[in-house]
PDB file of C-alpha atoms in Angstrom:
ATOM      1  CA  LEU A   1     -15.388  63.793 -15.178  1.00 46.00           C
ATOM      2  CA  ASN A   2     -18.800  62.988 -16.688  1.00 50.00           C
ATOM      3  CA  VAL A   3     -20.481  63.320 -13.286  1.00 46.00           C
ATOM      4  CA  THR A   4     -18.839  66.755 -12.755  1.00 45.00           C
ATOM      5  CA  MET A   5     -19.925  67.964 -16.165  1.00 45.00           C
ATOM      6  CA  LYS A   6     -23.526  66.978 -15.434  1.00 44.00           C
ATOM      7  CA  VAL A   7     -23.615  68.799 -12.129  1.00 41.00           C
ATOM      8  CA  VAL A   8     -22.114  71.871 -13.675  1.00 42.00           C
ATOM      9  CA  ALA A   9     -24.548  71.721 -16.521  1.00 41.00           C
ATOM     10  CA  ILE A  10     -27.520  71.577 -14.117  1.00 41.00           C
ATOM     11  CA  VAL A  11     -26.284  74.561 -12.175  1.00 41.00           C
ATOM     12  CA  THR A  12     -25.634  76.462 -15.367  1.00 43.00           C
ATOM     13  CA  LEU A  13     -28.979  75.656 -16.954  1.00 43.00           C
ATOM     14  CA  LEU A  14     -30.878  76.576 -13.693  1.00 43.00           C
ATOM     15  CA  PRO A  15     -29.145  79.663 -12.340  1.00 46.00           C
ATOM     16  CA  GLY A  16     -32.238  80.800 -10.430  1.00 47.00           C
ATOM     17  CA  LEU A  17     -31.964  77.748  -8.195  1.00 44.00           C
ATOM     18  CA  THR A  18     -28.263  78.074  -7.464  1.00 42.00           C
ATOM     19  CA  ALA A  19     -28.590  80.029  -4.173  1.00 44.00           C
ATOM     20  CA  SER A  20     -31.335  77.760  -2.871  1.00 43.00           C
ATOM     21  CA  PHE A  21     -29.543  74.664  -3.867  1.00 39.00           C
ATOM     22  CA  THR A  22     -26.234  75.573  -2.370  1.00 42.00           C
ATOM     23  CA  ASN A  23     -27.756  76.791   0.918  1.00 46.00           C
ATOM     24  CA  THR A  24     -29.658  73.496   1.576  1.00 46.00           C
ATOM     25  CA  LEU A  25     -27.254  71.044   0.083  1.00 46.00           C
ATOM     26  CA  LEU A  26     -25.857  68.706   2.830  1.00 48.00           C
ATOM     27  CA  PRO A  27     -24.210  65.320   2.640  1.00 51.00           C
ATOM     28  CA  LEU A  28     -26.944  62.704   2.999  1.00 43.00           C
ATOM     29  CA  HIS A  29     -25.532  61.165   6.201  1.00 48.00           C
ATOM     30  CA  GLN A  30     -25.505  64.595   7.878  1.00 50.00           C
ATOM     31  CA  LEU A  31     -29.059  65.358   6.999  1.00 42.00           C
ATOM     32  CA  SER A  32     -30.244  62.042   8.281  1.00 44.00           C
ATOM     33  CA  PHE A  33     -28.312  62.421  11.516  1.00 39.00           C
ATOM     34  CA  ALA A  34     -29.741  65.808  12.135  1.00 40.00           C
ATOM     35  CA  LYS A  35     -33.276  64.500  11.834  1.00 40.00           C
ATOM     36  CA  LYS A  36     -32.593  61.632  14.184  1.00 42.00           C
ATOM     37  CA  VAL A  37     -31.182  63.966  16.876  1.00 39.00           C
ATOM     38  CA  ASP A  38     -34.148  66.284  16.606  1.00 41.00           C
ATOM     39  CA  HIS A  39     -36.561  63.281  16.909  1.00 39.00           C
ATOM     40  CA  VAL A  40     -34.800  62.157  20.059  1.00 39.00           C
ATOM     41  CA  LYS A  41     -35.074  65.578  21.634  1.00 40.00           C
ATOM     42  CA  MET A  42     -38.788  65.787  20.915  1.00 38.00           C
ATOM     43  CA  THR A  43     -39.478  62.400  22.393  1.00 45.00           C
ATOM     44  CA  THR A  44     -37.532  63.198  25.618  1.00 38.00           C
ATOM     45  CA  SER A  45     -39.359  66.493  25.933  1.00 40.00           C
ATOM     46  CA  GLU A  46     -42.718  64.916  25.446  1.00 46.00           C
ATOM     47  CA  LEU A  47     -41.997  62.166  27.992  1.00 40.00           C
ATOM     48  CA  SER A  48     -40.775  64.552  30.685  1.00 43.00           C
ATOM     49  CA  ALA A  49     -43.953  66.580  30.210  1.00 46.00           C
ATOM     50  CA  THR A  50     -46.424  63.723  30.405  1.00 55.00           C
ATOM     51  CA  THR A  51     -44.876  60.903  32.511  1.00 69.00           C
ATOM     52  CA  THR A  52     -46.003  60.708  36.096  1.00 74.00           C
ATOM     53  CA  PRO A  53     -44.301  58.394  38.632  1.00 89.00           C
ATOM     54  CA  THR A  54     -46.509  55.541  39.802  1.00 96.00           C
ATOM     55  CA  LEU A  55     -47.550  55.390  43.436  1.00 98.00           C
ATOM     56  CA  GLU A  56     -45.758  52.529  45.092  1.00 98.00           C
ATOM     57  CA  ALA A  57     -46.834  52.783  48.763  1.00 98.00           C
ATOM     58  CA  ILE A  58     -49.015  54.692  51.200  1.00 98.00           C
ATOM     59  CA  LEU A  59     -47.569  54.990  54.737  1.00 98.00           C
ATOM     60  CA  PHE A  60     -50.232  55.881  57.336  1.00 98.00           C
ATOM     61  CA  ASP A  61     -49.772  57.267  60.768  1.00 98.00           C
ATOM     62  CA  CYS A  62     -52.260  55.540  63.150  1.00 96.00           C
ATOM     63  CA  ASP A  63     -53.655  57.819  65.863  1.00 93.00           C
ATOM     64  CA  GLY A  64     -55.571  60.718  64.412  1.00 94.00           C
ATOM     65  CA  VAL A  65     -55.213  59.373  60.863  1.00 97.00           C
ATOM     66  CA  LEU A  66     -56.838  55.946  60.768  1.00 97.00           C
ATOM     67  CA  ALA A  67     -59.121  56.852  63.611  1.00 95.00           C
ATOM     68  CA  ASP A  68     -59.411  59.959  65.767  1.00 90.00           C
ATOM     69  CA  THR A  69     -58.167  57.980  68.769  1.00 91.00           C
ATOM     70  CA  GLU A  70     -56.352  60.546  70.897  1.00 90.00           C
ATOM     71  CA  ARG A  71     -59.165  62.417  72.596  1.00 90.00           C
ATOM     72  CA  ASP A  72     -61.724  59.578  73.033  1.00 87.00           C
ATOM     73  CA  GLY A  73     -59.430  56.580  73.043  1.00 93.00           C
ATOM     74  CA  HIS A  74     -55.909  56.998  74.386  1.00 93.00           C
ATOM     75  CA  ARG A  75     -56.841  59.803  76.774  1.00 95.00           C
ATOM     76  CA  LEU A  76     -59.609  57.734  78.428  1.00 95.00           C
ATOM     77  CA  ALA A  77     -57.313  54.668  78.549  1.00 96.00           C
ATOM     78  CA  PHE A  78     -54.637  56.621  80.333  1.00 98.00           C
ATOM     79  CA  ASN A  79     -57.097  58.033  82.854  1.00 97.00           C
ATOM     80  CA  ARG A  80     -58.549  54.587  83.620  1.00 97.00           C
ATOM     81  CA  ALA A  81     -55.030  53.224  84.087  1.00 98.00           C
ATOM     82  CA  PHE A  82     -54.188  56.049  86.461  1.00 98.00           C
ATOM     83  CA  THR A  83     -57.318  55.351  88.507  1.00 97.00           C
ATOM     84  CA  GLU A  84     -56.684  51.653  88.675  1.00 97.00           C
ATOM     85  CA  ASN A  85     -53.250  52.356  90.138  1.00 96.00           C
ATOM     86  CA  SER A  86     -54.482  55.000  92.640  1.00 96.00           C
ATOM     87  CA  LEU A  87     -52.666  57.818  90.946  1.00 96.00           C
ATOM     88  CA  SER A  88     -54.076  61.303  91.399  1.00 93.00           C
ATOM     89  CA  THR A  89     -53.572  62.190  87.732  1.00 97.00           C
ATOM     90  CA  THR A  90     -56.435  63.005  85.343  1.00 97.00           C
ATOM     91  CA  TRP A  91     -55.859  64.298  81.812  1.00 98.00           C
ATOM     92  CA  SER A  92     -58.595  66.601  80.674  1.00 97.00           C
ATOM     93  CA  VAL A  93     -59.515  67.135  76.991  1.00 94.00           C
ATOM     94  CA  PRO A  94     -57.612  70.533  76.762  1.00 94.00           C
ATOM     95  CA  LEU A  95     -54.592  69.280  78.717  1.00 97.00           C
ATOM     96  CA  TYR A  96     -54.234  66.152  76.612  1.00 96.00           C
ATOM     97  CA  GLY A  97     -54.294  68.383  73.538  1.00 92.00           C
ATOM     98  CA  LYS A  98     -50.997  69.801  74.788  1.00 93.00           C
ATOM     99  CA  LEU A  99     -49.596  66.486  75.873  1.00 95.00           C
ATOM    100  CA  VAL A 100     -49.960  64.893  72.429  1.00 90.00           C
ATOM    101  CA  GLU A 101     -47.191  67.174  71.343  1.00 87.00           C
ATOM    102  CA  VAL A 102     -44.891  64.657  72.978  1.00 91.00           C
ATOM    103  CA  GLY A 103     -44.588  61.520  70.826  1.00 84.00           C
ATOM    104  CA  GLY A 104     -45.057  58.157  72.572  1.00 88.00           C
ATOM    105  CA  GLY A 105     -47.150  57.237  75.586  1.00 93.00           C
ATOM    106  CA  LYS A 106     -44.275  56.401  77.979  1.00 94.00           C
ATOM    107  CA  GLU A 107     -42.473  59.526  76.939  1.00 94.00           C
ATOM    108  CA  ARG A 108     -45.735  61.539  77.408  1.00 96.00           C
ATOM    109  CA  MET A 109     -46.165  60.369  81.017  1.00 98.00           C
ATOM    110  CA  THR A 110     -42.546  60.986  81.873  1.00 97.00           C
ATOM    111  CA  ALA A 111     -42.559  64.487  80.355  1.00 97.00           C
ATOM    112  CA  TYR A 112     -45.805  65.350  82.256  1.00 98.00           C
ATOM    113  CA  TRP A 113     -44.625  64.184  85.630  1.00 98.00           C
ATOM    114  CA  ASN A 114     -41.190  65.727  85.161  1.00 97.00           C
ATOM    115  CA  ASP A 115     -43.046  69.017  84.631  1.00 97.00           C
ATOM    116  CA  VAL A 116     -45.724  68.896  87.385  1.00 97.00           C
ATOM    117  CA  GLY A 117     -44.072  66.522  89.853  1.00 96.00           C
ATOM    118  CA  TRP A 118     -44.198  62.745  90.168  1.00 97.00           C
ATOM    119  CA  PRO A 119     -47.060  60.967  91.990  1.00 96.00           C
ATOM    120  CA  GLU A 120     -46.503  60.431  95.681  1.00 94.00           C
ATOM    121  CA  SER A 121     -46.096  56.632  95.198  1.00 94.00           C
ATOM    122  CA  MET A 122     -43.146  57.295  92.882  1.00 96.00           C
ATOM    123  CA  LEU A 123     -41.426  60.197  94.643  1.00 94.00           C
ATOM    124  CA  SER A 124     -38.754  58.097  96.327  1.00 95.00           C
ATOM    125  CA  ASP A 125     -38.116  55.873  93.369  1.00 96.00           C
ATOM    126  CA  SER A 126     -35.014  56.012  91.293  1.00 96.00           C
ATOM    127  CA  ASP A 127     -35.272  56.929  87.628  1.00 96.00           C
ATOM    128  CA  GLU A 128     -34.919  53.292  86.664  1.00 97.00           C
ATOM    129  CA  GLU A 129     -37.760  52.284  89.043  1.00 97.00           C
ATOM    130  CA  ARG A 130     -39.955  55.078  87.728  1.00 97.00           C
ATOM    131  CA  GLN A 131     -39.417  53.913  84.156  1.00 97.00           C
ATOM    132  CA  LYS A 132     -40.378  50.322  85.086  1.00 97.00           C
ATOM    133  CA  LYS A 133     -43.710  51.619  86.608  1.00 97.00           C
ATOM    134  CA  VAL A 134     -44.265  53.890  83.614  1.00 98.00           C
ATOM    135  CA  LYS A 135     -43.752  50.948  81.321  1.00 96.00           C
ATOM    136  CA  ALA A 136     -46.220  48.831  83.304  1.00 97.00           C
ATOM    137  CA  LEU A 137     -48.727  51.677  83.243  1.00 97.00           C
ATOM    138  CA  HIS A 138     -48.441  51.964  79.517  1.00 96.00           C
ATOM    139  CA  LEU A 139     -48.956  48.212  79.019  1.00 94.00           C
ATOM    140  CA  ARG A 140     -52.181  48.431  81.076  1.00 97.00           C
ATOM    141  CA  LYS A 141     -53.282  51.516  79.244  1.00 95.00           C
ATOM    142  CA  THR A 142     -52.755  49.608  75.997  1.00 91.00           C
ATOM    143  CA  ASP A 143     -55.005  46.811  77.165  1.00 93.00           C
ATOM    144  CA  ILE A 144     -57.748  49.256  78.110  1.00 95.00           C
ATOM    145  CA  PHE A 145     -57.360  51.035  74.734  1.00 92.00           C
ATOM    146  CA  MET A 146     -57.801  47.748  72.932  1.00 89.00           C
ATOM    147  CA  ASP A 147     -60.929  47.032  74.981  1.00 93.00           C
ATOM    148  CA  LEU A 148     -62.362  50.408  73.763  1.00 92.00           C
ATOM    149  CA  ILE A 149     -61.643  49.366  70.155  1.00 89.00           C
ATOM    150  CA  ASP A 150     -63.335  45.985  70.707  1.00 88.00           C
ATOM    151  CA  GLU A 151     -66.364  47.778  72.150  1.00 88.00           C
ATOM    152  CA  GLY A 152     -66.630  49.774  68.859  1.00 84.00           C
ATOM    153  CA  ALA A 153     -66.061  53.032  70.730  1.00 87.00           C
ATOM    154  CA  ILE A 154     -63.588  54.348  68.123  1.00 90.00           C
ATOM    155  CA  PRO A 155     -64.669  54.410  64.474  1.00 90.00           C
ATOM    156  CA  LEU A 156     -62.444  54.741  61.372  1.00 94.00           C
ATOM    157  CA  ARG A 157     -62.127  58.281  59.981  1.00 96.00           C
ATOM    158  CA  SER A 158     -64.022  59.141  56.799  1.00 97.00           C
ATOM    159  CA  GLY A 159     -62.326  57.908  53.617  1.00 98.00           C
ATOM    160  CA  ILE A 160     -59.845  55.524  55.218  1.00 98.00           C
ATOM    161  CA  LEU A 161     -61.508  52.251  54.241  1.00 98.00           C
ATOM    162  CA  ARG A 162     -62.262  53.555  50.734  1.00 98.00           C
ATOM    163  CA  ILE A 163     -58.659  54.517  49.934  1.00 98.00           C
ATOM    164  CA  VAL A 164     -57.325  51.371  51.567  1.00 98.00           C
ATOM    165  CA  ASP A 165     -59.510  49.267  49.232  1.00 98.00           C
ATOM    166  CA  GLU A 166     -58.502  51.406  46.235  1.00 97.00           C
ATOM    167  CA  ALA A 167     -54.842  50.813  47.106  1.00 98.00           C
ATOM    168  CA  ILE A 168     -55.232  47.093  47.496  1.00 98.00           C
ATOM    169  CA  ALA A 169     -57.102  46.795  44.183  1.00 98.00           C
ATOM    170  CA  ALA A 170     -54.326  48.819  42.448  1.00 98.00           C
ATOM    171  CA  GLY A 171     -51.475  46.839  43.997  1.00 98.00           C
ATOM    172  CA  VAL A 172     -50.242  49.794  46.093  1.00 98.00           C
ATOM    173  CA  GLN A 173     -48.387  48.636  49.225  1.00 98.00           C
ATOM    174  CA  LEU A 174     -49.674  49.729  52.659  1.00 98.00           C
ATOM    175  CA  ALA A 175     -48.025  50.356  55.970  1.00 98.00           C
ATOM    176  CA  VAL A 176     -48.833  51.869  59.349  1.00 98.00           C
ATOM    177  CA  CYS A 177     -45.935  53.833  60.982  1.00 98.00           C
ATOM    178  CA  SER A 178     -46.784  54.909  64.459  1.00 95.00           C
ATOM    179  CA  THR A 179     -45.344  55.713  67.865  1.00 87.00           C
ATOM    180  CA  SER A 180     -48.161  53.693  69.479  1.00 85.00           C
ATOM    181  CA  ASN A 181     -47.792  50.166  70.737  1.00 84.00           C
ATOM    182  CA  GLU A 182     -47.539  47.583  68.049  1.00 91.00           C
ATOM    183  CA  LYS A 183     -50.254  45.339  69.441  1.00 87.00           C
ATOM    184  CA  ALA A 184     -52.624  48.330  69.748  1.00 86.00           C
ATOM    185  CA  VAL A 185     -52.054  49.387  66.143  1.00 93.00           C
ATOM    186  CA  GLU A 186     -52.497  45.799  64.842  1.00 94.00           C
ATOM    187  CA  ASN A 187     -55.698  45.334  66.872  1.00 91.00           C
ATOM    188  CA  LEU A 188     -57.106  48.633  65.609  1.00 93.00           C
ATOM    189  CA  VAL A 189     -56.548  47.679  61.973  1.00 96.00           C
ATOM    190  CA  ARG A 190     -57.950  44.168  62.617  1.00 94.00           C
ATOM    191  CA  ARG A 191     -61.038  45.319  64.438  1.00 92.00           C
ATOM    192  CA  LEU A 192     -61.854  48.281  62.228  1.00 94.00           C
ATOM    193  CA  MET A 193     -60.816  46.948  58.811  1.00 96.00           C
ATOM    194  CA  GLY A 194     -60.935  43.174  59.135  1.00 96.00           C
ATOM    195  CA  GLU A 195     -58.412  40.381  59.113  1.00 97.00           C
ATOM    196  CA  GLU A 196     -58.080  40.301  55.310  1.00 98.00           C
ATOM    197  CA  ARG A 197     -57.181  43.947  55.084  1.00 98.00           C
ATOM    198  CA  LEU A 198     -54.818  43.647  58.003  1.00 98.00           C
ATOM    199  CA  GLY A 199     -52.887  41.055  55.945  1.00 98.00           C
ATOM    200  CA  LYS A 200     -52.167  43.747  53.391  1.00 98.00           C
ATOM    201  CA  PHE A 201     -50.433  46.047  55.900  1.00 98.00           C
ATOM    202  CA  LYS A 202     -46.945  46.106  57.247  1.00 98.00           C
ATOM    203  CA  ILE A 203     -46.851  47.609  60.750  1.00 98.00           C
ATOM    204  CA  PHE A 204     -43.952  49.604  62.168  1.00 98.00           C
ATOM    205  CA  ALA A 205     -44.781  50.868  65.682  1.00 93.00           C
ATOM    206  CA  GLY A 206     -43.894  51.387  69.302  1.00 79.00           C
ATOM    207  CA  ASP A 207     -40.271  50.748  70.247  1.00 83.00           C
ATOM    208  CA  MET A 208     -39.116  49.242  66.922  1.00 93.00           C
ATOM    209  CA  VAL A 209     -37.023  52.398  66.602  1.00 93.00           C
ATOM    210  CA  LYS A 210     -35.182  54.275  69.329  1.00 89.00           C
ATOM    211  CA  LYS A 211     -35.956  57.747  68.104  1.00 93.00           C
ATOM    212  CA  LYS A 212     -39.615  58.589  67.690  1.00 91.00           C
ATOM    213  CA  LYS A 213     -41.270  61.244  65.556  1.00 93.00           C
ATOM    214  CA  PRO A 214     -40.315  63.962  64.569  1.00 94.00           C
ATOM    215  CA  ALA A 215     -37.255  61.784  63.906  1.00 95.00           C
ATOM    216  CA  PRO A 216     -37.710  60.021  60.562  1.00 97.00           C
ATOM    217  CA  ASP A 217     -36.617  56.641  61.810  1.00 97.00           C
ATOM    218  CA  VAL A 218     -39.885  54.739  61.655  1.00 97.00           C
ATOM    219  CA  TYR A 219     -40.482  55.825  58.053  1.00 98.00           C
ATOM    220  CA  ASN A 220     -36.971  55.023  57.078  1.00 98.00           C
ATOM    221  CA  MET A 221     -37.382  51.540  58.602  1.00 98.00           C
ATOM    222  CA  ALA A 222     -40.541  51.004  56.572  1.00 98.00           C
ATOM    223  CA  VAL A 223     -38.810  52.083  53.415  1.00 98.00           C
ATOM    224  CA  ASP A 224     -35.881  49.807  54.018  1.00 98.00           C
ATOM    225  CA  ASP A 225     -37.867  46.849  55.132  1.00 98.00           C
ATOM    226  CA  MET A 226     -40.335  47.015  52.272  1.00 98.00           C
ATOM    227  CA  GLY A 227     -37.771  47.925  49.634  1.00 98.00           C
ATOM    228  CA  LEU A 228     -39.503  51.098  48.643  1.00 98.00           C
ATOM    229  CA  ASP A 229     -38.493  54.033  46.476  1.00 98.00           C
ATOM    230  CA  LYS A 230     -39.095  57.191  48.586  1.00 98.00           C
ATOM    231  CA  SER A 231     -39.929  59.213  45.490  1.00 97.00           C
ATOM    232  CA  ARG A 232     -42.954  56.994  44.875  1.00 98.00           C
ATOM    233  CA  CYS A 233     -44.305  56.955  48.441  1.00 98.00           C
ATOM    234  CA  VAL A 234     -46.867  59.260  50.192  1.00 98.00           C
ATOM    235  CA  ILE A 235     -47.237  59.615  53.945  1.00 98.00           C
ATOM    236  CA  VAL A 236     -50.569  60.363  55.599  1.00 98.00           C
ATOM    237  CA  GLU A 237     -50.132  62.281  58.878  1.00 98.00           C
ATOM    238  CA  ASP A 238     -52.275  64.519  61.123  1.00 97.00           C
ATOM    239  CA  THR A 239     -49.781  66.380  63.256  1.00 95.00           C
ATOM    240  CA  GLU A 240     -46.925  68.884  62.955  1.00 95.00           C
ATOM    241  CA  ILE A 241     -44.698  66.254  64.571  1.00 94.00           C
ATOM    242  CA  GLY A 242     -45.667  63.642  62.071  1.00 96.00           C
ATOM    243  CA  LEU A 243     -45.177  66.055  59.171  1.00 98.00           C
ATOM    244  CA  GLY A 244     -41.688  66.824  60.524  1.00 97.00           C
ATOM    245  CA  ALA A 245     -40.865  63.063  60.447  1.00 97.00           C
ATOM    246  CA  ALA A 246     -42.113  62.789  56.856  1.00 98.00           C
ATOM    247  CA  ARG A 247     -40.072  65.812  55.745  1.00 98.00           C
ATOM    248  CA  ALA A 248     -36.989  64.536  57.530  1.00 98.00           C
ATOM    249  CA  ALA A 249     -37.445  61.228  55.722  1.00 98.00           C
ATOM    250  CA  GLY A 250     -37.670  63.014  52.421  1.00 98.00           C
ATOM    251  CA  ILE A 251     -41.117  61.592  51.543  1.00 98.00           C
ATOM    252  CA  ARG A 252     -44.162  63.587  50.356  1.00 98.00           C
ATOM    253  CA  CYS A 253     -46.867  64.099  52.944  1.00 98.00           C
ATOM    254  CA  ILE A 254     -50.593  64.801  53.000  1.00 98.00           C
ATOM    255  CA  VAL A 255     -52.001  66.026  56.324  1.00 98.00           C
ATOM    256  CA  THR A 256     -55.540  65.143  57.464  1.00 98.00           C
ATOM    257  CA  LYS A 257     -56.365  67.416  60.369  1.00 97.00           C
ATOM    258  CA  SER A 258     -57.689  65.717  63.514  1.00 94.00           C
ATOM    259  CA  SER A 259     -59.517  66.903  66.661  1.00 91.00           C
ATOM    260  CA  TYR A 260     -56.384  68.164  68.346  1.00 91.00           C
ATOM    261  CA  THR A 261     -54.285  69.373  65.397  1.00 94.00           C
ATOM    262  CA  GLY A 262     -56.432  71.888  63.445  1.00 92.00           C
ATOM    263  CA  ASP A 263     -54.355  74.864  64.587  1.00 92.00           C
ATOM    264  CA  GLU A 264     -50.916  73.367  64.126  1.00 95.00           C
ATOM    265  CA  ASP A 265     -48.418  74.632  61.570  1.00 97.00           C
ATOM    266  CA  PHE A 266     -48.399  72.415  58.543  1.00 98.00           C
ATOM    267  CA  THR A 267     -45.983  74.497  56.455  1.00 97.00           C
ATOM    268  CA  GLY A 268     -44.176  72.218  54.060  1.00 97.00           C
ATOM    269  CA  ALA A 269     -47.013  69.675  53.632  1.00 98.00           C
ATOM    270  CA  ASP A 270     -47.719  68.694  50.100  1.00 98.00           C
ATOM    271  CA  MET A 271     -51.417  68.888  50.822  1.00 98.00           C
ATOM    272  CA  VAL A 272     -53.632  69.624  53.810  1.00 98.00           C
ATOM    273  CA  VAL A 273     -57.199  68.517  54.102  1.00 98.00           C
ATOM    274  CA  GLU A 274     -59.868  68.064  56.789  1.00 97.00           C
ATOM    275  CA  GLU A 275     -60.273  64.411  55.969  1.00 97.00           C
ATOM    276  CA  LEU A 276     -59.724  61.919  53.108  1.00 98.00           C
ATOM    277  CA  GLY A 277     -63.475  61.781  52.779  1.00 97.00           C
ATOM    278  CA  ASP A 278     -66.027  59.657  50.957  1.00 96.00           C
ATOM    279  CA  ASP A 279     -67.669  62.399  48.918  1.00 95.00           C
ATOM    280  CA  THR A 280     -67.127  61.528  45.206  1.00 88.00           C
ATOM    281  CA  ASP A 281     -66.561  65.221  44.312  1.00 93.00           C
ATOM    282  CA  THR A 282     -64.048  66.157  47.034  1.00 95.00           C
ATOM    283  CA  ALA A 283     -62.490  62.921  48.291  1.00 97.00           C
ATOM    284  CA  VAL A 284     -58.750  62.330  48.208  1.00 98.00           C
ATOM    285  CA  THR A 285     -58.125  59.446  45.799  1.00 97.00           C
ATOM    286  CA  LEU A 286     -55.155  57.392  44.574  1.00 97.00           C
ATOM    287  CA  GLU A 287     -55.049  59.797  41.665  1.00 96.00           C
ATOM    288  CA  THR A 288     -54.767  62.663  44.111  1.00 97.00           C
ATOM    289  CA  LEU A 289     -51.886  61.045  45.973  1.00 98.00           C
ATOM    290  CA  THR A 290     -50.171  60.104  42.678  1.00 97.00           C
ATOM    291  CA  GLY A 291     -50.318  63.741  41.631  1.00 96.00           C
ATOM    292  CA  LEU A 292     -48.309  64.657  44.686  1.00 97.00           C
ATOM    293  CA  LEU A 293     -45.401  62.709  43.378  1.00 96.00           C
ATOM    294  CA  LYS A 294     -44.848  65.411  40.732  1.00 91.00           C
ATOM    295  CA  GLN A 295     -44.117  67.986  43.430  1.00 86.00           C
ATOM    296  CA  PRO A 296     -40.552  68.563  44.729  1.00 86.00           C
ATOM    297  CA  VAL A 297     -39.811  67.114  48.157  1.00 84.00           C
TER     298      VAL A 297
END
């Protein structure tokens, strides 16, 4: 009763405050709760606006990305292997630019000879016999290609060594995912980057998967084997086929154009550049790649 009388007395003595007092008066626990909810909403909003996923891994294609190997590496190696085996096949620079649209060296030879006719020495062979000879040719071609690497005939592309070293220093995982022969890929990384850097790479190549690019299998294998989160990975490719594999895998992709791929359709790429580069003002950096993680896949 006394409490009631005091409240009434206050309201009565201060009539000018009555409207204001009654409009703002809330039970204490409700007022406190309202403030807490508002605070949580602000914090969530701020975090969603400022938080960027961390880059977990960079997955590189090999040919045309690490080094511009197709025109002056693989093409020459194929031609030398053809000559050694007395085959009347020579792949010119323009022709090979079309042939690289077929992923995989064995598949490339098969598609070419299916189109123009098989060499005379293979005409009477069964499909199985032809594929054995194609496989042997490809193995020899791989040996020749590795000799070219050892001779220093194929340099790394601009920016590759820099961004690899940045990634190693930052603890970002590295992999090469290629349709090329596994030994050739490993040798290229060893010869052009050194044994220590090779030890930082996982290599997924050649016939490790049945379906080659543009199928996503080689990238999916890398993600599964390395225990990666696709939303925190970036693929570096140089071809429309490779971009298709990246998109099919649901992983963000930056394209570095190479000698044969400048006119290809890179619609859907998260970024397209001429090269990763070493110029401090224009180079693609880890920060650049991390920024791609904000974009929808």
